[in-house]
Amino acid sequence: MSQTLTERSQPKSQKVSFPSGDGFVVASLYLPESYDSSCRYPAVVVGGSLSSVKEQMAGNYAGELARRGLITLALDYRNYGESSGAKRQYEDQASKTEDLSAALIFLKGRADVAGTGLLGICTSGGTVLYAAAKDPSVGAVAAVAGYFPDPGLLLMMFGGEAAIEQRRAAGREARKRYEETGVIETILAYSPTDTTAMSTSPSEYYMDPSRGGGVRAWRNEFAVMAWEPWLDFDPLAQAAHVTAPALIIHSDGSAFPDQARKVYERLAGPKALAWLEGGHYDFYDQASTVRQSADRLATHFCDRLA
């Protein structure tokens, strides 16, 4: 059985913060084990899945890439974890894209940084495409087990237009309530059985207290008023605008593999597709899968950002 990676499995990090939008982002900064302040290193910002915090899968990849000679930054997006934001657990790709850009600015301000890139796991695999499409200074981008929805996939997932509109209406009502009262209505983000959850699926990573479910800073909550921006999330439409060198790591057992192939086909710049073995959540914290992915990621980023 593969070893399960946790924050304690990774090198020691430094907590940093930097401004983003009308607030601030808190992140964990990882340095290479043989770090020399007189040298310059490739640097990568790492974001995780919907609702996740930096101590989960983003931290695993940030730590593994630091072991391979990169400076990395695993972040809490605003409204999550230790970062600022009044709309807690609010999923908003515009805000998250802004946070990724702010993280790149933070890294570029360091004397020990050469080029900068973006890595996203699951939902952030799509979010980094938004950022890379918008910011031509992104030196390289990568997605691991990315979630790449488009309108057609959503129709299949939710069972038709009426079900989607029902969620949008609930989101509008929750937003109105928040604006009037300041109360944030939430539902479960993940559940294997509760059909009112944002995602009703096995969700073993989040249900297991020895894995992601045991991370204290993580909350299994989704702000209902986020339904509209969440349903508008369409990274597939962004792919054609991404000219930065890109690496897509996926598997037949990861979320919607055909969507990953579509993203790869649409990417406009130099690109590579690595098809590995493993289930979706194996890419979050199972040592053999994460480290195999990290080997490929390190080569990709070091070749492009050194």
Coordinates of C-alpha atoms in Angstrom, one line a residue:
M1 CA 0.0 0.0 0.0
S2 CA 1.3 3.4 -0.9
Q3 CA 2.4 5.8 1.8
T4 CA 0.0 8.7 2.4
L5 CA 1.6 12.1 2.3
T6 CA 0.7 14.8 4.8
E7 CA 2.0 18.2 5.7
R8 CA 4.3 16.5 8.2
S9 CA 5.8 14.5 5.3
Q10 CA 7.1 17.6 3.6
P11 CA 10.1 19.9 4.3
K12 CA 9.6 22.7 6.8
S13 CA 7.9 25.8 5.2
Q14 CA 7.8 29.5 6.1
K15 CA 4.4 31.3 6.4
V16 CA 4.3 34.4 4.2
S17 CA 1.5 36.8 3.3
F18 CA 1.1 39.4 0.5
P19 CA -1.7 41.7 -0.8
S20 CA -4.3 40.6 -3.3
G21 CA -7.3 42.6 -4.4
D22 CA -8.9 44.2 -1.3
G23 CA -7.3 41.7 1.1
F24 CA -4.3 39.4 1.6
V25 CA -3.2 35.9 0.9
V26 CA -1.4 33.6 3.3
A27 CA 0.8 31.0 1.9
S28 CA 3.5 28.4 2.8
L29 CA 6.9 29.1 1.2
Y30 CA 9.1 26.1 0.5
L31 CA 12.8 26.4 -0.3
P32 CA 15.0 23.7 -1.9
E33 CA 16.8 21.5 0.6
S34 CA 20.2 22.7 -0.6
Y35 CA 19.1 26.4 -0.8
D36 CA 21.7 29.0 -1.4
S37 CA 20.6 32.6 -1.2
S38 CA 23.2 33.6 -3.8
C39 CA 21.5 31.3 -6.4
R40 CA 18.3 31.8 -8.5
Y41 CA 15.7 29.0 -8.7
P42 CA 12.6 28.2 -10.7
A43 CA 9.6 29.2 -8.7
V44 CA 6.0 27.8 -8.8
V45 CA 2.7 28.8 -7.2
V46 CA 0.6 25.8 -6.2
G47 CA -3.2 25.8 -5.8
G48 CA -5.5 22.9 -4.7
S49 CA -9.0 21.7 -5.1
L50 CA -12.3 23.4 -4.4
S51 CA -12.6 24.2 -0.6
S52 CA -9.0 23.0 0.0
V53 CA -6.3 24.7 2.1
K54 CA -2.6 25.0 1.7
E55 CA -2.0 22.1 4.2
Q56 CA -3.7 19.6 1.8
M57 CA -2.7 18.6 -1.7
A58 CA -1.1 21.9 -2.6
G59 CA 1.3 21.5 0.3
N60 CA 2.2 18.0 -0.8
Y61 CA 3.2 19.1 -4.3
A62 CA 4.9 22.3 -3.1
G63 CA 7.0 20.2 -0.7
E64 CA 7.9 17.5 -3.3
L65 CA 8.9 20.1 -5.8
A66 CA 11.1 21.9 -3.2
R67 CA 12.9 18.5 -2.7
R68 CA 13.5 18.6 -6.5
G69 CA 15.2 22.0 -6.4
L70 CA 12.3 24.5 -6.9
I71 CA 11.0 27.4 -4.7
T72 CA 7.3 26.8 -4.2
L73 CA 4.4 28.6 -2.7
A74 CA 1.2 26.7 -1.6
L75 CA -1.5 29.2 -1.0
D76 CA -4.8 29.6 0.8
Y77 CA -7.1 31.5 -1.7
R78 CA -8.9 34.4 -0.2
N79 CA -12.1 33.3 1.7
Y80 CA -10.3 30.1 2.6
G81 CA -8.0 29.0 5.4
E82 CA -5.8 31.8 6.9
S83 CA -6.3 34.3 4.0
S84 CA -8.6 37.3 4.2
G85 CA -12.2 37.5 3.0
A86 CA -15.6 38.0 4.5
K87 CA -17.3 35.5 2.1
R88 CA -15.9 32.4 3.7
Q89 CA -16.0 29.2 1.5
Y90 CA -17.0 31.3 -1.5
E91 CA -15.8 29.8 -4.8
D92 CA -15.0 32.5 -7.3
Q93 CA -12.6 32.0 -10.1
A94 CA -12.1 35.8 -10.7
S95 CA -10.9 36.2 -7.1
K96 CA -8.7 33.0 -7.3
T97 CA -7.1 34.1 -10.6
E98 CA -6.3 37.5 -8.9
D99 CA -4.7 35.6 -6.0
L100 CA -2.5 33.5 -8.4
S101 CA -1.3 36.7 -10.1
A102 CA -0.6 38.3 -6.8
A103 CA 1.4 35.2 -5.8
L104 CA 3.5 35.5 -9.0
I105 CA 4.2 39.2 -8.2
F106 CA 5.3 38.2 -4.7
L107 CA 7.7 35.5 -6.1
K108 CA 9.1 37.8 -8.8
G109 CA 10.0 40.3 -6.1
R110 CA 12.5 37.8 -4.6
A111 CA 16.2 38.0 -5.6
D112 CA 16.5 34.2 -5.5
V113 CA 13.8 33.6 -8.2
A114 CA 14.5 33.0 -11.9
G115 CA 11.3 32.3 -13.8
T116 CA 7.8 31.8 -12.4
G117 CA 5.0 29.3 -13.2
L118 CA 1.7 27.9 -12.0
L119 CA 0.6 24.5 -10.9
G120 CA -3.0 23.5 -10.1
I121 CA -4.4 20.3 -8.7
C122 CA -8.0 19.4 -9.4
T123 CA -10.1 22.6 -9.6
S124 CA -7.0 24.8 -9.6
G125 CA -5.9 22.8 -12.7
G126 CA -8.6 24.8 -14.4
T127 CA -8.0 28.0 -12.5
V128 CA -4.3 28.2 -13.6
L129 CA -5.5 28.2 -17.2
Y130 CA -7.6 31.3 -16.4
A131 CA -4.5 33.0 -15.0
A132 CA -2.1 31.9 -17.7
A133 CA -4.6 33.0 -20.4
K134 CA -4.8 36.4 -18.8
D135 CA -1.1 36.9 -17.9
P136 CA 1.5 36.4 -20.7
S137 CA 4.3 36.7 -18.2
V138 CA 3.5 33.2 -16.8
G139 CA 6.6 31.2 -17.7
A140 CA 5.0 27.7 -17.6
V141 CA 1.8 26.1 -16.4
A142 CA 0.8 22.6 -15.3
A143 CA -2.3 20.8 -14.1
V144 CA -2.5 17.5 -12.2
A145 CA -5.8 15.6 -12.1
G146 CA -7.5 18.8 -13.3
Y147 CA -11.2 19.5 -13.2
F148 CA -12.0 21.0 -16.6
P149 CA -15.8 21.5 -16.9
D150 CA -17.7 23.1 -19.8
P151 CA -21.4 23.7 -20.3
G152 CA -21.9 20.3 -21.9
L153 CA -20.3 18.4 -19.0
L154 CA -22.4 20.3 -16.4
L155 CA -25.6 19.3 -18.2
M156 CA -24.5 15.7 -17.8
M157 CA -23.4 16.1 -14.2
F158 CA -26.5 17.8 -12.9
G159 CA -29.1 16.1 -15.0
G160 CA -30.2 18.9 -17.3
E161 CA -30.8 22.6 -17.6
A162 CA -33.6 22.7 -15.0
A163 CA -31.4 21.3 -12.3
I164 CA -28.6 23.8 -13.1
E165 CA -31.1 26.7 -13.0
Q166 CA -32.4 25.5 -9.7
R167 CA -28.9 25.8 -8.3
R168 CA -28.3 29.2 -9.9
A169 CA -31.6 30.4 -8.3
A170 CA -30.5 29.1 -4.9
G171 CA -27.3 31.0 -5.3
R172 CA -29.0 34.2 -6.2
E173 CA -31.3 33.9 -3.2
A174 CA -28.4 33.1 -0.9
R175 CA -26.4 36.1 -2.2
K176 CA -29.4 38.4 -1.5
R177 CA -29.7 37.0 2.0
Y178 CA -26.0 37.6 2.6
E179 CA -26.2 41.2 1.3
E180 CA -29.2 41.9 3.6
T181 CA -28.1 40.0 6.7
G182 CA -24.4 39.1 6.4
V183 CA -25.3 35.5 6.9
I184 CA -23.5 33.0 4.6
E185 CA -25.6 30.0 3.9
T186 CA -23.5 26.8 3.3
I187 CA -24.0 23.2 2.3
L188 CA -21.5 20.4 2.4
A189 CA -18.8 20.6 -0.2
Y190 CA -18.4 16.9 -0.4
S191 CA -20.4 13.9 0.7
P192 CA -20.7 10.3 -0.4
T193 CA -24.4 10.2 0.4
D194 CA -26.0 13.6 0.9
T195 CA -27.6 14.7 -2.4
T196 CA -27.8 18.3 -1.2
A197 CA -23.9 18.5 -1.1
M198 CA -22.1 20.5 -3.8
S199 CA -20.5 17.1 -4.8
T200 CA -22.1 13.8 -4.0
S201 CA -19.4 11.3 -4.7
P202 CA -17.2 8.8 -2.8
S203 CA -15.0 11.7 -1.6
E204 CA -12.7 9.3 0.3
Y205 CA -9.9 11.8 0.6
Y206 CA -12.1 14.3 2.4
M207 CA -14.0 11.7 4.5
D208 CA -10.8 10.1 5.9
P209 CA -9.4 11.9 9.0
S210 CA -6.0 10.4 8.3
R211 CA -6.0 12.2 4.9
G212 CA -7.5 15.5 3.8
G213 CA -10.4 15.3 6.2
G214 CA -8.1 15.5 9.2
V215 CA -6.6 18.9 8.3
R216 CA -7.8 21.3 11.0
A217 CA -7.9 24.4 8.7
W218 CA -10.2 22.7 6.2
R219 CA -13.9 23.1 6.3
N220 CA -16.3 20.8 4.4
E221 CA -18.5 23.7 3.3
F222 CA -19.5 25.4 0.1
A223 CA -21.2 28.9 0.1
V224 CA -24.5 28.5 -1.6
M225 CA -24.2 32.0 -3.1
A226 CA -21.2 30.7 -5.0
W227 CA -23.3 28.5 -7.3
E228 CA -23.4 31.0 -10.1
P229 CA -19.7 31.7 -10.4
W230 CA -19.0 28.0 -9.8
L231 CA -21.4 26.9 -12.7
D232 CA -19.8 29.6 -14.9
F233 CA -16.3 28.0 -14.4
D234 CA -15.2 27.0 -17.9
P235 CA -11.5 26.4 -18.1
L236 CA -11.9 24.6 -21.4
A237 CA -12.7 27.9 -23.0
Q238 CA -9.5 29.4 -21.6
A239 CA -7.2 26.7 -23.0
A240 CA -7.0 28.2 -26.5
H241 CA -5.6 31.4 -25.0
V242 CA -2.8 29.8 -23.0
T243 CA 0.5 30.2 -24.9
A244 CA 2.8 29.3 -21.9
P245 CA 4.4 25.9 -22.1
A246 CA 1.9 23.5 -20.5
L247 CA 2.0 20.0 -18.9
I248 CA -1.3 18.1 -18.3
I249 CA -1.0 15.1 -16.0
H250 CA -4.0 12.9 -15.8
S251 CA -5.3 9.3 -15.7
D252 CA -8.2 7.3 -16.7
G253 CA -9.2 7.2 -13.1
S254 CA -9.1 10.9 -12.6
A255 CA -12.0 13.3 -13.0
F256 CA -13.5 13.3 -16.5
P257 CA -10.4 12.2 -18.5
D258 CA -11.9 13.2 -21.9
Q259 CA -12.0 16.8 -20.6
A260 CA -8.3 16.7 -19.9
R261 CA -7.7 15.5 -23.5
K262 CA -9.8 18.3 -24.8
V263 CA -7.9 20.9 -22.8
Y264 CA -4.6 19.4 -24.1
E265 CA -5.8 19.6 -27.7
R266 CA -6.8 23.3 -27.3
L267 CA -3.7 24.6 -25.6
A268 CA -2.0 27.1 -27.9
G269 CA 1.6 26.9 -26.9
P270 CA 4.2 24.1 -26.4
K271 CA 2.5 21.3 -24.5
A272 CA 2.9 17.8 -23.1
L273 CA 0.4 15.2 -21.9
A274 CA 1.4 12.7 -19.3
W275 CA -1.1 9.8 -18.8
L276 CA -0.3 8.0 -15.5
E277 CA -2.0 5.3 -13.4
G278 CA -4.1 6.0 -10.4
G279 CA -7.5 7.2 -9.1
H280 CA -8.3 10.9 -8.8
Y281 CA -7.5 11.2 -5.1
D282 CA -4.3 9.2 -5.5
F283 CA -2.9 12.3 -7.1
Y284 CA -3.6 14.3 -3.9
D285 CA -1.6 12.4 -1.3
Q286 CA -0.5 8.9 -2.3
A287 CA 3.3 9.0 -2.3
S288 CA 4.0 6.9 -5.4
T289 CA 1.5 8.8 -7.6
V290 CA 2.4 12.3 -6.2
R291 CA 6.2 11.7 -6.5
Q292 CA 5.9 10.3 -10.0
S293 CA 3.9 13.4 -11.0
A294 CA 6.4 15.6 -9.1
D295 CA 9.3 14.1 -11.2
R296 CA 7.6 15.1 -14.4
L297 CA 6.6 18.5 -13.0
A298 CA 10.1 19.3 -11.9
T299 CA 11.5 18.5 -15.3
H300 CA 8.8 20.6 -16.9
F301 CA 9.3 23.7 -14.7
C302 CA 13.1 23.5 -14.5
D303 CA 13.4 23.3 -18.3
R304 CA 11.1 26.3 -18.8
L305 CA 11.9 28.5 -15.8
A306 CA 15.6 28.1 -15.0

